[in-house]
PDB file of C-alpha atoms in Angstrom:
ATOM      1  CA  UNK H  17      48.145  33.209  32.986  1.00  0.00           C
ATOM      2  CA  UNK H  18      49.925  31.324  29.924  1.00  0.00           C
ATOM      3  CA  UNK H  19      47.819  29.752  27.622  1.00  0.00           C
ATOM      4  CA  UNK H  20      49.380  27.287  25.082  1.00  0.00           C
ATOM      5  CA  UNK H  21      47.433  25.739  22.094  1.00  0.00           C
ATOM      6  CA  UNK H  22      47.992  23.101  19.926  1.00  0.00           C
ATOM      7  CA  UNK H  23      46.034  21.074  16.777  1.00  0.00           C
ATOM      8  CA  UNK H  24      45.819  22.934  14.397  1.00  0.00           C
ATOM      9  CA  UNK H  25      46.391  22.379  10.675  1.00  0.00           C
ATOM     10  CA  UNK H  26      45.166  21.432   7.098  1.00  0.00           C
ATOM     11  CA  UNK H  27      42.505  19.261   6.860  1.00  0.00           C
ATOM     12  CA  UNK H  28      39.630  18.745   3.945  1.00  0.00           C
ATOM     13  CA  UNK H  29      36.005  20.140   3.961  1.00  0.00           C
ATOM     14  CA  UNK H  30      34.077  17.543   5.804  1.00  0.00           C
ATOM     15  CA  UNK H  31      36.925  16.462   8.348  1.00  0.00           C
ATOM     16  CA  UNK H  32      37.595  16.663  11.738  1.00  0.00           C
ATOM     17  CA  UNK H  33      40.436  18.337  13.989  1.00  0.00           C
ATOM     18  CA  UNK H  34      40.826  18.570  17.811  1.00  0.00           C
ATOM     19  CA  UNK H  35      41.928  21.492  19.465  1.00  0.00           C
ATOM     20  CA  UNK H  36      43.692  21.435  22.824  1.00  0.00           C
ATOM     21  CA  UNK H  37      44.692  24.859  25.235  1.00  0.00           C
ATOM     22  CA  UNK H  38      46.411  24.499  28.495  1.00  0.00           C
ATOM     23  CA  UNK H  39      46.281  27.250  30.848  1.00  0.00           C
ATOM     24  CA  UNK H  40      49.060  27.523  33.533  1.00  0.00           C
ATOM     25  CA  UNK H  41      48.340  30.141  36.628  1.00  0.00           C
ATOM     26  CA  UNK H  42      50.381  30.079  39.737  1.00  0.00           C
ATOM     27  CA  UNK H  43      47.272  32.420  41.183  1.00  0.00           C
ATOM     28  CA  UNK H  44      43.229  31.798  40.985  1.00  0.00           C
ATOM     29  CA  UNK H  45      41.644  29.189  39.403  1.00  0.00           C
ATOM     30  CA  UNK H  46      40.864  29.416  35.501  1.00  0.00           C
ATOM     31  CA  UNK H  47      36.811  29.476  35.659  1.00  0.00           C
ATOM     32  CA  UNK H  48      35.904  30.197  31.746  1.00  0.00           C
ATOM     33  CA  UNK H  49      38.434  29.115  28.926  1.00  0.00           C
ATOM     34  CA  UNK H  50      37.704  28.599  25.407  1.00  0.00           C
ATOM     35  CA  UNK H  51      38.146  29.765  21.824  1.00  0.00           C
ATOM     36  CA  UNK H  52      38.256  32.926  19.420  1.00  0.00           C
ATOM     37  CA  UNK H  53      39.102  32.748  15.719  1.00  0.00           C
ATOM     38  CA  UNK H  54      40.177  35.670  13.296  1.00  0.00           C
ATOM     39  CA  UNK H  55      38.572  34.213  10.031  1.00  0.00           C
ATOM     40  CA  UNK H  56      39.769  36.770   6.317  1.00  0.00           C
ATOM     41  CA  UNK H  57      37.934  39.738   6.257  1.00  0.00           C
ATOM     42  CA  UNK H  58      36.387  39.636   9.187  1.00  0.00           C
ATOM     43  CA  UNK H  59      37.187  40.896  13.020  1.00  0.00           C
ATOM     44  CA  UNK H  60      37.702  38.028  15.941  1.00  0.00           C
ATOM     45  CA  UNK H  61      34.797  36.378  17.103  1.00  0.00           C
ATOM     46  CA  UNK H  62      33.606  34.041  19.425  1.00  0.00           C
ATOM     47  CA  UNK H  63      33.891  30.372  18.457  1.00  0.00           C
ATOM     48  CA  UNK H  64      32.792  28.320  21.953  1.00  0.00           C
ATOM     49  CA  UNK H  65      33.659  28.855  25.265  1.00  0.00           C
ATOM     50  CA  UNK H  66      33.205  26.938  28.743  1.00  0.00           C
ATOM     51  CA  UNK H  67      32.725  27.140  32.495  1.00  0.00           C
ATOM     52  CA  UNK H  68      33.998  25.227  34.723  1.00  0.00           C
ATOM     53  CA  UNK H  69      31.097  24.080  36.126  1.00  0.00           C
ATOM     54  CA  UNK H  70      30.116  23.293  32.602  1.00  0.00           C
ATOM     55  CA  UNK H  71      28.035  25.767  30.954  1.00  0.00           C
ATOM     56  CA  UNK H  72      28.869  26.082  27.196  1.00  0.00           C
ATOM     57  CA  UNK H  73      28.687  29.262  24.653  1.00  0.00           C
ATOM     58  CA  UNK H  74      28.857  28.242  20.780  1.00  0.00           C
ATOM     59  CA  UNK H  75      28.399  30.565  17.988  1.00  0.00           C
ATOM     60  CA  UNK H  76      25.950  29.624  15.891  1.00  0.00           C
ATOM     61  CA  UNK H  77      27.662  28.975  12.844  1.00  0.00           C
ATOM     62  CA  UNK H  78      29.085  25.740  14.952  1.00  0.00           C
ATOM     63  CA  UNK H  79      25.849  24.792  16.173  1.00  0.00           C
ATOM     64  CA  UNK H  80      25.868  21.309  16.139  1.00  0.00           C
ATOM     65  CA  UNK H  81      29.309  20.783  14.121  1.00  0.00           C
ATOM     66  CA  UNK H  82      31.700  21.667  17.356  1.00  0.00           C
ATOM     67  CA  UNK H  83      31.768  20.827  20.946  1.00  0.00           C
ATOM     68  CA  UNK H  84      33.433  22.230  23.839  1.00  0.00           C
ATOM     69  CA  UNK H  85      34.672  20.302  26.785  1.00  0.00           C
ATOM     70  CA  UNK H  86      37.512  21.201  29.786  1.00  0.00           C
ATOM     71  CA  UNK H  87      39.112  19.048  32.198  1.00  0.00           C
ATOM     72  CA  UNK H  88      39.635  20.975  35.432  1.00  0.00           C
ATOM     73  CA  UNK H  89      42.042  19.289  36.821  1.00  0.00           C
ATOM     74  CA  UNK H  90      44.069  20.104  34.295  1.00  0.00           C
ATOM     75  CA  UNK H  91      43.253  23.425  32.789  1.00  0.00           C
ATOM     76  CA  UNK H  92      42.960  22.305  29.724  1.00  0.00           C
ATOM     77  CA  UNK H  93      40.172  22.964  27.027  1.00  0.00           C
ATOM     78  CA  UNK H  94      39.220  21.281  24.081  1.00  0.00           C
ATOM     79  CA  UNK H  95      37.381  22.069  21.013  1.00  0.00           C
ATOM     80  CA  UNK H  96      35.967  19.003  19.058  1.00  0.00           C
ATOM     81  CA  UNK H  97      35.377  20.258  15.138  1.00  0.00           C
ATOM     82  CA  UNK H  98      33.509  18.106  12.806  1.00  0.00           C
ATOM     83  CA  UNK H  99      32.294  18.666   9.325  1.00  0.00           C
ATOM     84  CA  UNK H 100      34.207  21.321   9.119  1.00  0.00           C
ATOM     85  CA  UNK H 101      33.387  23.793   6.173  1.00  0.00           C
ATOM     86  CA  UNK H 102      36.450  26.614   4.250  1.00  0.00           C
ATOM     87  CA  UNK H 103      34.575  29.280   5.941  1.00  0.00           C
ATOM     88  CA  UNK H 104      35.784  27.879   9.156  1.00  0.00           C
ATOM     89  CA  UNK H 105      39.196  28.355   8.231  1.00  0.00           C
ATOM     90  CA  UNK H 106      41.388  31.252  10.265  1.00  0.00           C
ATOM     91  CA  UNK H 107      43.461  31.899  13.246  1.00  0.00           C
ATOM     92  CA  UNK H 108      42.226  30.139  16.720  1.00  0.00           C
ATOM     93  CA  UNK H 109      42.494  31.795  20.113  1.00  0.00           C
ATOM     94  CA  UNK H 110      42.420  29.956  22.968  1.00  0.00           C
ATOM     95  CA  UNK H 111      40.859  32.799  25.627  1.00  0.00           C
ATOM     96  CA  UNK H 112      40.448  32.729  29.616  1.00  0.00           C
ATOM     97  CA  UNK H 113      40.037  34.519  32.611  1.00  0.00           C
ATOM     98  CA  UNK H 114      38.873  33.900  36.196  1.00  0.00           C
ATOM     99  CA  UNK H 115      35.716  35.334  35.806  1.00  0.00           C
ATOM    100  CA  UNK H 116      32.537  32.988  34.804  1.00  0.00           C
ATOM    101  CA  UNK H 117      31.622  35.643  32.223  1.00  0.00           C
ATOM    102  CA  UNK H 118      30.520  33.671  28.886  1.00  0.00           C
ATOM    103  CA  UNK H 119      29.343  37.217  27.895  1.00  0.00           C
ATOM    104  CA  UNK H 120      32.747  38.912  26.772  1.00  0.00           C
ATOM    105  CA  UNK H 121      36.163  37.531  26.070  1.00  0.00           C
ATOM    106  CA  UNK H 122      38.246  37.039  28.954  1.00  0.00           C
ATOM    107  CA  UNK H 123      41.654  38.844  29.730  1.00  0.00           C
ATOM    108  CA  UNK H 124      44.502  36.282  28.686  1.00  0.00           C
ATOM    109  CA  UNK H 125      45.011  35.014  25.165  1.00  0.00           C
ATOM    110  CA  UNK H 126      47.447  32.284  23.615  1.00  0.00           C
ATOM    111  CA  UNK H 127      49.184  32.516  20.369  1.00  0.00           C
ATOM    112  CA  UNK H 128      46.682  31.552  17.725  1.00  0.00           C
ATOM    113  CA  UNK H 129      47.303  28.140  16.181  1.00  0.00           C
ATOM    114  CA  UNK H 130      45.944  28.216  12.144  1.00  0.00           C
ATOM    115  CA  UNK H 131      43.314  26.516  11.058  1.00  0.00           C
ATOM    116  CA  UNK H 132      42.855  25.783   7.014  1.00  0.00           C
ATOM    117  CA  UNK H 133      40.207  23.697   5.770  1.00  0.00           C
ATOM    118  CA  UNK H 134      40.453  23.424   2.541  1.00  0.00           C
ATOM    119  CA  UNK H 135      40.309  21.096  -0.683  1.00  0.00           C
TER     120      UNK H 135
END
């Protein structure tokens, strides 16, 4: 499985970004994709993940500030950020496997695309 992310950046406290991960397998179907972040100071943790049949994990310091969404057809994920806050600012993992599990990360990881909110 190759997982490549993209939409990351700089953007203000308060704004927006869009992530986007597309997963490529020439085997079984991607059934839970979604996103890890490695924030300073801190250990990776889980930032919202999805089924494919739709059933979404959030952390809850995104509660209500991100959404999760994946287009099967395509593999891809995406993870809508709003009002986003400095403490959201770190390293984002796009993460699947062909498991439904939302309970643990899944085997294959992308890159990491950075995320910096800041003023």
């Amino acid at each position: 499985v190759q997982l490549q992310a993209s939409g990351g950046g700089l953007v203000q406290p308060g704004g927006s970004l869009r992530l986007s991960c597309v997963a490529t397998t020439s085997r079984f179907a991607i059934n839970v994709q979604g996103w890890y972040r490695r924030v300073p100071g801190k250990q990776r943790e889980l930032v919202a993940m999805i089924t494919s049949g739709g059933t979404a994990k959030f952390a809850d310091s995104v509660k209500g500030r991100f959404d999760i969404s994946r287009d099967n057809s395509k593999n891809t994920v995406y993870l809508e950020m709003k009002s986003l806050k400095p403490e959201d600012t770190g390293v984002y993992y796009c993460n699947a496997d062909y498991s439904y599990s939302l309970e643990r990360p899944g085997d294959y990881w992308g890159q990491g695309t950075q995320v910096t909110v800041s003023s």
